[in-house]
């Protein structure tokens, strides 16, 4: 298939969403390397082998121009938009937040918040699960991880969502600027009161044998607020969407808790929340028949790769038995998601707690986001109600 078949492709297009995105990826995988003329021209990789190889080859596929196509202004995300050795130093800052001991310590809080949100949702008889559970939960949990104040959290709720909506259209990302201001205020407050939390630790942390600047601390915090938030919101929305649309799944869940990790992995594979990230080539690269020159932007579509039949037979189906080993929902190589273990814990706990409730039923039309910021896809509105006990026995 000709490369120029995709010359008008635009991953920021308003109509590039749930209905069109999966068939587009399927057609692109036939290509196998697509090229678009939009945004100054960029390549798109969609086959599993190509995407995984590019993600693992950070020397040829650099993140130092950022991972968004087109490139967005200054203010690089830490550590996402850096190559080694700076990337390695920045990445180590995140390890402290997610040490095995710290993750263990956080578990009771995560469980309690999930239980509280589910109890209110149950009392209300259900409703939009995105607004009630998927949106509040990740930010509240990240707040506990980092040490943000309640006032910062409520501002962040509004700003994180608008950040992705605006990132593609604004030359200067207003929401990101506001998030940055919020973070600088939080830094000043922590410096004054020194509570015992991760943020206070960050104030004295060092990279490459020097203290972090306030700008670097702010950008590290923004990564928690953005990289760790929208992804998990969509992962929760997608997981619940799968639960209420795949027949028999909730019965399996109620019958056997050992299916939980596989449910989570298969949901992340089939409905990958963070679809694609960009790289810039540092040297000429040949992929199939395509010659990609040095200095060219290339989009790696983790979501398309996760539905590649060559890697995952009957890839369009939810088949948790497969185990989904090697899926790319958290990326691969040196930029592999630092929050993956924590996100998995959150998703697994949610499924555990959902078992205590009557099964969920889809209760109206689902609305999906567009590919927000050129990265994120998930339900924007997902109405569900609880089945009666009689309904539970009748679950297909
Ligand atoms: C289900 C939820 C999540 C998904 C699907 C997800 C997905 C991803 C993906 C695909 C990447 C790689 C990007 C690339 O290769 O350019 C990544 C990196 C990253 N993620 Fe996540 N993420 C999730 C949750 C989290 C959480 C909870 C945090 C908390 C801080 C987090 C923080 C980060 C950071 C800081 C990076 C950059 C790592 C680096 O550059 O070395 N993510 N994530």
Tab-separated table of C-alpha atoms and ligand atoms in Angstrom:
chain	number	residue	atom	x	y	z
A	1	UNK	CA	0.000	0.000	0.000
A	2	UNK	CA	1.298	3.475	-0.876
A	3	UNK	CA	2.827	5.528	1.900
A	4	UNK	CA	0.974	8.641	0.748
A	5	UNK	CA	-2.382	6.985	1.397
A	6	UNK	CA	-2.101	8.543	4.845
A	7	UNK	CA	-0.950	12.007	3.776
A	8	UNK	CA	-4.088	13.621	5.286
A	9	UNK	CA	-4.017	11.592	8.482
A	10	UNK	CA	-4.149	13.738	11.621
A	11	UNK	CA	-4.145	12.154	15.057
A	12	UNK	CA	-5.451	15.452	16.467
A	13	UNK	CA	-8.556	15.441	14.215
A	14	UNK	CA	-11.831	15.950	16.090
A	15	UNK	CA	-13.326	12.805	14.553
A	16	UNK	CA	-10.354	10.555	15.353
A	17	UNK	CA	-12.134	8.764	18.202
A	18	UNK	CA	-13.672	5.445	19.259
A	19	UNK	CA	-15.677	4.863	16.066
A	20	UNK	CA	-12.859	5.500	13.591
A	21	UNK	CA	-9.663	4.875	15.527
A	22	UNK	CA	-9.569	1.065	15.578
A	23	UNK	CA	-10.407	0.524	11.868
A	24	UNK	CA	-7.822	3.198	11.013
A	25	UNK	CA	-5.136	1.360	12.983
A	26	UNK	CA	-6.102	-1.884	11.276
A	27	UNK	CA	-5.663	-0.319	7.835
A	28	UNK	CA	-2.409	1.358	8.905
A	29	UNK	CA	-0.894	-1.919	10.047
A	30	UNK	CA	-1.251	-3.101	6.419
A	31	UNK	CA	0.840	-0.184	5.226
A	32	UNK	CA	3.093	-0.846	7.330
A	33	UNK	CA	4.761	2.568	7.821
A	34	UNK	CA	2.413	5.478	7.269
A	35	UNK	CA	3.408	9.062	6.482
A	36	UNK	CA	1.258	12.129	7.008
A	37	UNK	CA	1.875	15.621	5.580
A	38	UNK	CA	0.097	17.254	8.526
A	39	UNK	CA	1.955	19.184	11.233
A	40	UNK	CA	5.010	19.548	8.983
A	41	UNK	CA	5.085	15.831	8.119
A	42	UNK	CA	5.453	12.798	10.396
A	43	UNK	CA	5.651	9.019	10.279
A	44	UNK	CA	3.348	6.617	12.116
A	45	UNK	CA	4.347	3.128	13.263
A	46	UNK	CA	1.511	0.731	14.099
A	47	UNK	CA	2.931	-2.811	13.894
A	48	UNK	CA	3.879	-4.410	17.190
A	49	UNK	CA	7.400	-5.390	16.105
A	50	UNK	CA	8.186	-1.901	14.746
A	51	UNK	CA	6.701	0.009	17.679
A	52	UNK	CA	8.395	-2.188	20.305
A	53	UNK	CA	11.754	-2.002	18.495
A	54	UNK	CA	11.575	1.806	18.164
A	55	UNK	CA	10.550	2.269	21.822
A	56	UNK	CA	13.520	0.131	22.904
A	57	UNK	CA	15.990	1.962	20.631
A	58	UNK	CA	16.215	5.341	22.363
A	59	UNK	CA	19.541	6.044	20.628
A	60	UNK	CA	17.863	6.144	17.198
A	61	UNK	CA	14.454	7.364	18.433
A	62	UNK	CA	15.007	10.313	20.740
A	63	UNK	CA	12.542	11.853	23.210
A	64	UNK	CA	14.556	15.058	23.561
A	65	UNK	CA	12.191	17.054	21.286
A	66	UNK	CA	9.310	15.984	23.515
A	67	UNK	CA	6.875	13.179	22.800
A	68	UNK	CA	4.158	15.319	21.211
A	69	UNK	CA	3.737	15.875	17.485
A	70	UNK	CA	3.728	18.740	16.611
A	71	UNK	CA	6.294	19.837	19.182
A	72	UNK	CA	4.800	22.006	21.929
A	73	UNK	CA	6.789	25.000	23.189
A	74	UNK	CA	9.269	24.929	26.068
A	75	UNK	CA	8.642	23.299	29.457
A	76	UNK	CA	9.712	19.719	28.822
A	77	UNK	CA	8.095	17.016	30.959
A	78	UNK	CA	10.395	15.311	33.451
A	79	UNK	CA	11.593	12.594	32.703
A	80	UNK	CA	9.468	11.843	29.614
A	81	UNK	CA	10.985	14.428	27.269
A	82	UNK	CA	14.672	13.688	27.912
A	83	UNK	CA	17.332	11.246	26.716
A	84	UNK	CA	20.083	9.734	28.897
A	85	UNK	CA	22.028	10.700	30.886
A	86	UNK	CA	19.676	13.454	32.112
A	87	UNK	CA	16.684	11.157	31.707
A	88	UNK	CA	18.242	8.551	34.003
A	89	UNK	CA	18.880	11.121	36.725
A	90	UNK	CA	15.369	12.588	36.509
A	91	UNK	CA	13.707	9.188	36.408
A	92	UNK	CA	15.348	8.219	39.696
A	93	UNK	CA	13.303	10.987	41.391
A	94	UNK	CA	10.140	8.963	40.781
A	95	UNK	CA	11.513	5.746	42.275
A	96	UNK	CA	11.362	7.284	45.756
A	97	UNK	CA	7.587	7.829	45.436
A	98	UNK	CA	6.931	4.202	44.492
A	99	UNK	CA	9.351	2.121	46.584
A	100	UNK	CA	7.852	-1.315	47.444
A	101	UNK	CA	7.526	-0.194	51.099
A	102	UNK	CA	5.745	3.001	50.132
A	103	UNK	CA	3.354	1.172	47.792
A	104	UNK	CA	2.556	-1.274	50.634
A	105	UNK	CA	1.989	1.626	53.012
A	106	UNK	CA	-0.416	3.283	50.560
A	107	UNK	CA	-2.596	0.216	50.044
A	108	UNK	CA	-5.034	0.777	52.958
A	109	UNK	CA	-5.615	4.357	51.792
A	110	UNK	CA	-6.249	3.259	48.194
A	111	UNK	CA	-8.658	0.526	49.333
A	112	UNK	CA	-10.530	2.873	51.661
A	113	UNK	CA	-10.990	5.576	49.004
A	114	UNK	CA	-12.202	3.006	46.468
A	115	UNK	CA	-14.668	1.634	49.032
A	116	UNK	CA	-15.927	5.117	49.938
A	117	UNK	CA	-16.423	6.160	46.315
A	118	UNK	CA	-18.165	2.870	45.473
A	119	UNK	CA	-20.431	3.134	48.539
A	120	UNK	CA	-21.624	6.608	47.508
A	121	UNK	CA	-22.054	5.429	43.938
A	122	UNK	CA	-24.115	2.473	45.111
A	123	UNK	CA	-26.285	4.699	47.341
A	124	UNK	CA	-26.941	6.950	44.359
A	125	UNK	CA	-28.056	3.869	42.401
A	126	UNK	CA	-25.226	4.320	39.891
A	127	UNK	CA	-24.789	7.115	37.357
A	128	UNK	CA	-21.820	8.287	35.299
A	129	UNK	CA	-18.963	6.119	36.487
A	130	UNK	CA	-16.382	8.449	34.899
A	131	UNK	CA	-17.460	11.428	37.021
A	132	UNK	CA	-18.107	9.342	40.146
A	133	UNK	CA	-15.092	7.013	40.213
A	134	UNK	CA	-12.664	7.233	37.281
A	135	UNK	CA	-11.964	10.966	37.573
A	136	UNK	CA	-11.707	11.541	41.327
A	137	UNK	CA	-9.859	8.369	42.313
A	138	UNK	CA	-6.455	8.705	40.550
A	139	UNK	CA	-5.955	12.325	41.547
A	140	UNK	CA	-6.877	11.692	45.185
A	141	UNK	CA	-4.474	8.787	45.294
A	142	UNK	CA	-1.674	10.737	43.606
A	143	UNK	CA	-2.299	13.470	46.140
A	144	UNK	CA	-1.600	11.030	48.933
A	145	UNK	CA	1.494	9.785	47.048
A	146	UNK	CA	2.922	13.289	46.578
A	147	UNK	CA	1.458	15.386	49.399
A	148	UNK	CA	-0.621	17.968	47.478
A	149	UNK	CA	-3.005	20.078	49.588
A	150	UNK	CA	-6.798	19.634	49.177
A	151	UNK	CA	-7.060	23.083	47.527
A	152	UNK	CA	-4.440	22.132	44.951
A	153	UNK	CA	-6.296	18.918	44.189
A	154	UNK	CA	-9.574	20.625	43.436
A	155	UNK	CA	-7.819	23.072	41.072
A	156	UNK	CA	-5.921	20.216	39.462
A	157	UNK	CA	-9.141	18.356	38.725
A	158	UNK	CA	-10.248	21.114	36.413
A	159	UNK	CA	-6.839	21.914	34.984
A	160	UNK	CA	-5.616	18.412	34.150
A	161	UNK	CA	-8.590	17.714	31.927
A	162	UNK	CA	-8.418	21.050	30.148
A	163	UNK	CA	-4.683	20.649	29.664
A	164	UNK	CA	-5.169	17.732	27.297
A	165	UNK	CA	-8.062	19.407	25.541
A	166	UNK	CA	-5.979	22.488	24.866
A	167	UNK	CA	-2.550	21.065	24.257
A	168	UNK	CA	-3.106	20.578	20.533
A	169	UNK	CA	-4.744	23.879	19.772
A	170	UNK	CA	-2.887	26.472	21.794
A	171	UNK	CA	0.602	27.755	20.958
A	172	UNK	CA	1.062	28.482	24.628
A	173	UNK	CA	-0.581	25.885	26.775
A	174	UNK	CA	-2.574	28.005	29.195
A	175	UNK	CA	-3.697	25.154	31.407
A	176	UNK	CA	-0.126	23.893	31.789
A	177	UNK	CA	1.008	27.373	32.769
A	178	UNK	CA	-1.684	27.462	35.443
A	179	UNK	CA	-0.743	24.019	36.694
A	180	UNK	CA	2.848	25.234	36.911
A	181	UNK	CA	1.802	28.268	38.988
A	182	UNK	CA	-0.162	25.978	41.274
A	183	UNK	CA	2.872	23.742	41.721
A	184	UNK	CA	5.140	26.688	42.533
A	185	UNK	CA	2.675	27.746	45.260
A	186	UNK	CA	2.647	24.204	46.618
A	187	UNK	CA	6.466	24.183	46.672
A	188	UNK	CA	6.533	27.447	48.650
A	189	UNK	CA	3.954	26.113	51.132
A	190	UNK	CA	5.904	22.889	51.643
A	191	UNK	CA	9.152	24.780	52.082
A	192	UNK	CA	7.508	26.769	54.878
A	193	UNK	CA	5.782	23.926	56.732
A	194	UNK	CA	7.971	20.881	55.833
A	195	UNK	CA	5.345	18.125	56.242
A	196	UNK	CA	6.709	14.574	56.125
A	197	UNK	CA	5.874	13.661	52.532
A	198	UNK	CA	7.362	13.037	49.081
A	199	UNK	CA	7.106	16.683	48.030
A	200	UNK	CA	9.179	17.806	51.023
A	201	UNK	CA	11.753	15.117	50.156
A	202	UNK	CA	11.835	16.449	46.582
A	203	UNK	CA	12.808	19.913	47.881
A	204	UNK	CA	16.160	18.548	48.993
A	205	UNK	CA	16.647	15.935	46.252
A	206	UNK	CA	19.602	16.171	43.870
A	207	UNK	CA	20.183	15.384	40.194
A	208	UNK	CA	23.659	14.870	38.836
A	209	UNK	CA	25.188	16.100	42.105
A	210	UNK	CA	23.311	19.395	42.299
A	211	UNK	CA	20.037	20.429	43.951
A	212	UNK	CA	16.891	20.618	41.836
A	213	UNK	CA	15.713	24.065	40.818
A	214	UNK	CA	12.135	25.074	41.650
A	215	UNK	CA	11.338	24.830	37.951
A	216	UNK	CA	12.528	21.213	37.896
A	217	UNK	CA	10.572	20.382	41.056
A	218	UNK	CA	7.460	21.929	39.503
A	219	UNK	CA	7.911	19.948	36.298
A	220	UNK	CA	8.367	16.713	38.252
A	221	UNK	CA	5.119	17.415	40.118
A	222	UNK	CA	3.339	18.227	36.850
A	223	UNK	CA	4.328	14.789	35.571
A	224	UNK	CA	2.601	13.220	38.561
A	225	UNK	CA	-0.450	15.380	38.042
A	226	UNK	CA	-0.720	14.847	34.293
A	227	UNK	CA	1.126	11.637	33.273
A	228	UNK	CA	-0.284	9.790	36.249
A	229	UNK	CA	-3.796	11.214	36.134
A	230	UNK	CA	-5.411	11.207	32.672
A	231	UNK	CA	-3.912	7.780	31.884
A	232	UNK	CA	-5.401	6.200	34.997
A	233	UNK	CA	-8.772	7.952	34.543
A	234	UNK	CA	-9.044	6.389	31.101
A	235	UNK	CA	-7.709	3.027	32.279
A	236	UNK	CA	-10.496	2.877	34.902
A	237	UNK	CA	-13.160	4.038	32.425
A	238	UNK	CA	-11.980	1.495	29.846
A	239	UNK	CA	-11.895	-1.318	32.398
A	240	UNK	CA	-15.454	-0.660	33.516
A	241	UNK	CA	-16.568	-0.254	29.895
A	242	UNK	CA	-15.168	-3.724	29.174
A	243	UNK	CA	-16.871	-5.147	32.273
A	244	UNK	CA	-20.308	-3.871	31.294
A	245	UNK	CA	-20.061	-4.704	27.594
A	246	UNK	CA	-18.367	-8.132	27.556
A	247	UNK	CA	-20.960	-10.817	28.339
A	248	UNK	CA	-20.206	-13.082	31.292
A	249	UNK	CA	-17.182	-11.172	32.515
A	250	UNK	CA	-18.713	-10.022	35.789
A	251	UNK	CA	-19.803	-13.568	36.618
A	252	UNK	CA	-16.220	-14.728	36.112
A	253	UNK	CA	-15.022	-11.940	38.343
A	254	UNK	CA	-17.459	-12.871	41.103
A	255	UNK	CA	-16.611	-16.560	40.827
A	256	UNK	CA	-12.816	-16.318	40.889
A	257	UNK	CA	-10.527	-13.528	42.114
A	258	UNK	CA	-7.488	-15.024	40.401
A	259	UNK	CA	-8.761	-13.660	37.072
A	260	UNK	CA	-8.263	-10.071	38.259
A	261	UNK	CA	-4.657	-9.469	37.109
A	262	UNK	CA	-5.458	-10.939	33.690
A	263	UNK	CA	-8.621	-8.840	33.339
A	264	UNK	CA	-6.566	-5.757	34.027
A	265	UNK	CA	-3.766	-6.611	31.555
A	266	UNK	CA	-6.178	-7.617	28.778
A	267	UNK	CA	-8.182	-4.446	29.265
A	268	UNK	CA	-4.966	-2.373	29.043
A	269	UNK	CA	-4.001	-4.232	25.861
A	270	UNK	CA	-7.375	-4.073	24.114
A	271	UNK	CA	-8.303	-0.564	25.179
A	272	UNK	CA	-4.875	1.004	25.652
A	273	UNK	CA	-5.466	4.327	27.469
A	274	UNK	CA	-2.351	6.208	26.246
A	275	UNK	CA	-2.393	5.611	22.494
A	276	UNK	CA	0.702	7.136	20.996
A	277	UNK	CA	3.886	9.041	21.762
A	278	UNK	CA	6.353	10.732	19.438
A	279	UNK	CA	10.072	10.378	18.894
A	280	UNK	CA	12.576	12.157	16.634
A	281	UNK	CA	15.060	10.041	14.653
A	282	UNK	CA	18.736	10.778	15.362
A	283	UNK	CA	19.981	8.941	12.249
A	284	UNK	CA	18.477	7.458	9.058
A	285	UNK	CA	16.353	4.395	9.846
A	286	UNK	CA	14.899	1.816	7.485
A	287	UNK	CA	11.599	0.171	8.432
A	288	UNK	CA	10.168	-2.184	5.805
A	289	UNK	CA	10.311	-0.262	2.517
A	290	UNK	CA	10.356	3.102	4.234
A	291	UNK	CA	13.557	5.158	4.502
A	292	UNK	CA	13.164	7.579	7.386
A	293	UNK	CA	15.800	10.300	7.387
A	294	UNK	CA	17.568	11.721	10.438
A	295	UNK	CA	15.682	14.359	12.445
A	296	UNK	CA	12.178	13.202	11.463
A	297	UNK	CA	9.200	12.925	13.823
A	298	UNK	CA	7.773	9.423	14.244
A	299	UNK	CA	4.634	8.501	16.187
A	300	UNK	CA	4.734	5.157	17.979
A	301	UNK	CA	1.187	3.859	18.339
A	302	UNK	CA	1.191	1.585	21.363
A	303	UNK	CA	-2.589	1.157	21.020
A	304	UNK	CA	-2.362	-0.017	17.383
A	305	UNK	CA	0.564	-2.324	18.206
A	306	UNK	CA	-1.485	-3.896	20.999
A	307	UNK	CA	-4.059	-5.018	18.415
A	308	UNK	CA	-1.546	-6.483	15.965
A	309	UNK	CA	-2.772	-9.983	15.035
A	310	UNK	CA	0.807	-11.127	14.511
A	311	UNK	CA	1.488	-10.586	18.196
A	312	UNK	CA	-1.950	-11.191	19.690
A	313	UNK	CA	-4.150	-13.634	17.732
A	314	UNK	CA	-7.831	-12.522	17.536
A	315	UNK	CA	-6.483	-9.219	18.779
A	316	UNK	CA	-9.798	-7.338	18.530
A	317	UNK	CA	-11.379	-9.628	21.147
A	318	UNK	CA	-11.195	-9.428	24.922
A	319	UNK	CA	-9.578	-12.761	25.809
A	320	UNK	CA	-8.172	-12.543	29.303
A	321	UNK	CA	-6.968	-16.152	29.174
A	322	UNK	CA	-4.197	-15.092	26.801
A	323	UNK	CA	-2.390	-13.226	29.612
A	324	UNK	CA	-1.504	-10.309	27.237
A	325	UNK	CA	2.188	-10.702	28.014
A	326	UNK	CA	4.363	-8.050	26.420
A	327	UNK	CA	1.569	-5.550	25.713
A	328	UNK	CA	2.792	-1.986	25.229
A	329	UNK	CA	0.167	-0.084	27.227
A	330	UNK	CA	2.919	1.196	29.551
A	331	UNK	CA	5.415	1.695	26.710
A	332	UNK	CA	8.758	-0.124	26.536
A	333	UNK	CA	12.473	0.565	26.920
A	334	UNK	CA	13.931	3.287	29.100
A	335	UNK	CA	10.680	5.307	29.197
A	336	UNK	CA	8.568	2.387	30.425
A	337	UNK	CA	5.949	3.924	32.704
A	338	UNK	CA	7.300	4.605	36.193
A	339	UNK	CA	3.787	4.424	37.669
A	340	UNK	CA	2.863	1.081	36.076
A	341	UNK	CA	3.021	-1.009	39.266
A	342	UNK	CA	0.989	1.568	41.132
A	343	UNK	CA	-1.612	1.909	38.352
A	344	UNK	CA	-1.954	-1.883	38.251
A	345	UNK	CA	-2.504	-1.959	42.014
A	346	UNK	CA	-5.260	0.657	41.729
A	347	UNK	CA	-7.039	-1.175	38.893
A	348	UNK	CA	-6.801	-4.549	40.606
A	349	UNK	CA	-8.108	-3.164	43.906
A	350	UNK	CA	-11.023	-1.571	42.106
A	351	UNK	CA	-12.005	-4.932	40.636
A	352	UNK	CA	-11.672	-6.580	44.063
A	353	UNK	CA	-13.992	-4.019	45.608
A	354	UNK	CA	-16.497	-4.198	42.738
A	355	UNK	CA	-16.994	-7.865	43.580
A	356	UNK	CA	-18.690	-6.776	46.820
A	357	UNK	CA	-21.445	-5.020	44.864
A	358	UNK	CA	-24.211	-6.244	42.577
A	359	UNK	CA	-23.116	-6.416	38.929
A	360	UNK	CA	-23.010	-3.216	36.908
A	361	UNK	CA	-25.229	-2.704	33.904
A	362	UNK	CA	-24.755	-0.254	31.052
A	363	UNK	CA	-27.541	2.287	31.451
A	364	UNK	CA	-27.482	4.520	28.367
A	365	UNK	CA	-25.246	5.630	25.521
A	366	UNK	CA	-21.495	5.848	26.192
A	367	UNK	CA	-19.589	8.897	24.963
A	368	UNK	CA	-15.872	8.684	24.279
A	369	UNK	CA	-13.283	11.450	24.263
A	370	UNK	CA	-11.429	12.328	21.084
A	371	UNK	CA	-7.743	11.404	21.157
A	372	UNK	CA	-6.961	14.073	23.754
A	373	UNK	CA	-3.688	15.897	23.238
A	374	UNK	CA	-2.999	13.312	20.526
A	375	UNK	CA	-2.482	10.697	23.260
A	376	UNK	CA	-5.448	9.719	25.405
A	377	UNK	CA	-8.693	7.889	24.712
A	378	UNK	CA	-11.369	6.655	27.092
A	379	UNK	CA	-15.038	7.043	27.960
A	380	UNK	CA	-15.990	10.623	28.790
A	381	UNK	CA	-19.458	9.557	29.979
A	382	UNK	CA	-20.262	5.989	31.007
A	383	UNK	CA	-23.718	5.574	32.576
A	384	UNK	CA	-24.193	2.420	34.644
A	385	UNK	CA	-26.683	1.091	37.178
A	386	UNK	CA	-26.645	-1.877	39.530
A	387	UNK	CA	-28.404	-5.105	38.638
A	388	UNK	CA	-30.968	-6.466	41.100
A	389	UNK	CA	-30.115	-9.789	42.740
A	390	UNK	CA	-32.462	-11.415	40.221
A	391	UNK	CA	-30.632	-9.625	37.427
A	392	UNK	CA	-27.362	-10.871	38.842
A	393	UNK	CA	-28.418	-14.521	38.472
A	394	UNK	CA	-29.493	-13.771	34.929
A	395	UNK	CA	-26.154	-12.251	33.910
A	396	UNK	CA	-25.379	-13.741	30.468
B	1	LIG	C1	-2.960	2.924	33.559
B	1	LIG	C2	-2.300	4.035	33.803
B	1	LIG	C3	-1.078	4.457	33.021
B	1	LIG	C4	-0.773	4.259	31.696
B	1	LIG	C5	-1.596	3.533	30.640
B	1	LIG	C6	0.514	4.892	31.459
B	1	LIG	C7	1.174	4.878	30.248
B	1	LIG	C8	2.465	5.336	30.046
B	1	LIG	C9	3.229	5.175	28.830
B	1	LIG	C10	2.740	4.514	27.553
B	1	LIG	C11	4.450	5.735	29.039
B	1	LIG	C12	5.622	5.774	28.032
B	1	LIG	C13	5.617	7.045	27.199
B	1	LIG	C14	6.704	7.027	26.150
B	1	LIG	O1	7.246	5.978	25.807
B	1	LIG	O2	7.048	8.119	25.631
B	1	LIG	C15	4.458	6.268	30.384
B	1	LIG	C16	5.513	6.932	30.966
B	1	LIG	C17	5.410	7.560	32.186
B	1	LIG	N1	4.393	7.441	33.117
B	1	LIG	FE1	2.714	6.371	32.917
B	1	LIG	N2	0.931	5.478	32.627
B	1	LIG	C18	-0.001	5.222	33.609
B	1	LIG	C19	0.057	5.597	34.946
B	1	LIG	C20	1.029	6.382	35.479
B	1	LIG	C21	1.080	6.817	36.863
B	1	LIG	C22	0.067	6.449	37.963
B	1	LIG	C23	2.161	7.624	36.977
B	1	LIG	C24	2.538	8.313	38.253
B	1	LIG	C25	3.460	9.139	38.430
B	1	LIG	C26	2.812	7.683	35.664
B	1	LIG	C27	3.940	8.411	35.334
B	1	LIG	C28	4.677	8.248	34.179
B	1	LIG	C29	5.945	8.922	33.937
B	1	LIG	C30	6.635	9.908	34.866
B	1	LIG	C31	6.413	8.475	32.691
B	1	LIG	C32	7.714	8.846	32.001
B	1	LIG	C33	8.753	7.757	32.233
B	1	LIG	C34	10.068	8.020	31.513
B	1	LIG	O3	10.141	8.859	30.619
B	1	LIG	O4	11.060	7.370	31.904
B	1	LIG	N3	2.096	6.922	34.789
B	1	LIG	N4	3.239	6.002	30.989
